[in-house]
XYZ file of C-alpha atoms in Angstrom:
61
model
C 69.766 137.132 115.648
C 71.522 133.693 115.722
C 74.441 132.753 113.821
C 74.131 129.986 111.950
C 77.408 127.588 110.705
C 76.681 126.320 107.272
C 76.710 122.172 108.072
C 79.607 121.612 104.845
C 81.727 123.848 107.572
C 81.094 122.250 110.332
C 81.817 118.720 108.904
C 84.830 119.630 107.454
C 86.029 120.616 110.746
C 85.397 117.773 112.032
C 86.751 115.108 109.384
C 89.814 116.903 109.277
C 91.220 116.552 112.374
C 90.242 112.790 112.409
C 92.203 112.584 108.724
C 95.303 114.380 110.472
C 95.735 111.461 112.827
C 95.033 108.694 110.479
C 97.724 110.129 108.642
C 99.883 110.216 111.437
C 99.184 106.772 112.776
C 99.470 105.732 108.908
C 102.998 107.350 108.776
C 104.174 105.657 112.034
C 103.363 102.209 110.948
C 104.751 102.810 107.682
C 108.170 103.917 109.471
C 108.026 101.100 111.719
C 107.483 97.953 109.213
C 109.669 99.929 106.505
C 112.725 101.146 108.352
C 115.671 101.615 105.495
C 112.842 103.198 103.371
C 114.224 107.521 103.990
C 117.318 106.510 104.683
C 120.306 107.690 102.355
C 123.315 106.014 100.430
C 125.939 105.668 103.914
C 128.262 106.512 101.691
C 126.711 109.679 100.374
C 127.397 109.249 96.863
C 125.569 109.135 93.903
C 126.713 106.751 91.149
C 126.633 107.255 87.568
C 126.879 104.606 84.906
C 128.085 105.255 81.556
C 124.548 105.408 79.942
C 123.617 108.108 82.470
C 126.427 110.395 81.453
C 125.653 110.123 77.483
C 121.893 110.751 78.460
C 123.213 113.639 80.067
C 125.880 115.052 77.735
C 122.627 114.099 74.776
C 120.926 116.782 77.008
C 123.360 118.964 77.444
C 123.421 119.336 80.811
């Protein structure tokens, strides 16, 4: 007796893979024509204005 692969299975294994590295090459050229875009405050600090901190006392938080 043969085993058969259903063909939904066997596609899927193959467009996935070929996704994966769109993605990646997707990702790359995003990173390289967007540079600053995951980079973080140098400073490191996160600034409040005055509105923020009645929304938050509002919320009591």
């Amino acid at each position: 007796m043969r085993y058969q692969v259903q063909p939904s299975r066997v596609g899927r294994w193959l467009r996935e893979p070929l996704l994966f590295g769109w993605r990646r090459v997707l990702f790359a050229v995003h990173g390289a024509l967007n540079p600053q875009a995951g980079a973080s405050s140098a400073s490191g600090q996160v600034r409040l204005t005055r509105d923020d901190l009645r929304q938050l006392a509002m919320s009591g938080r």
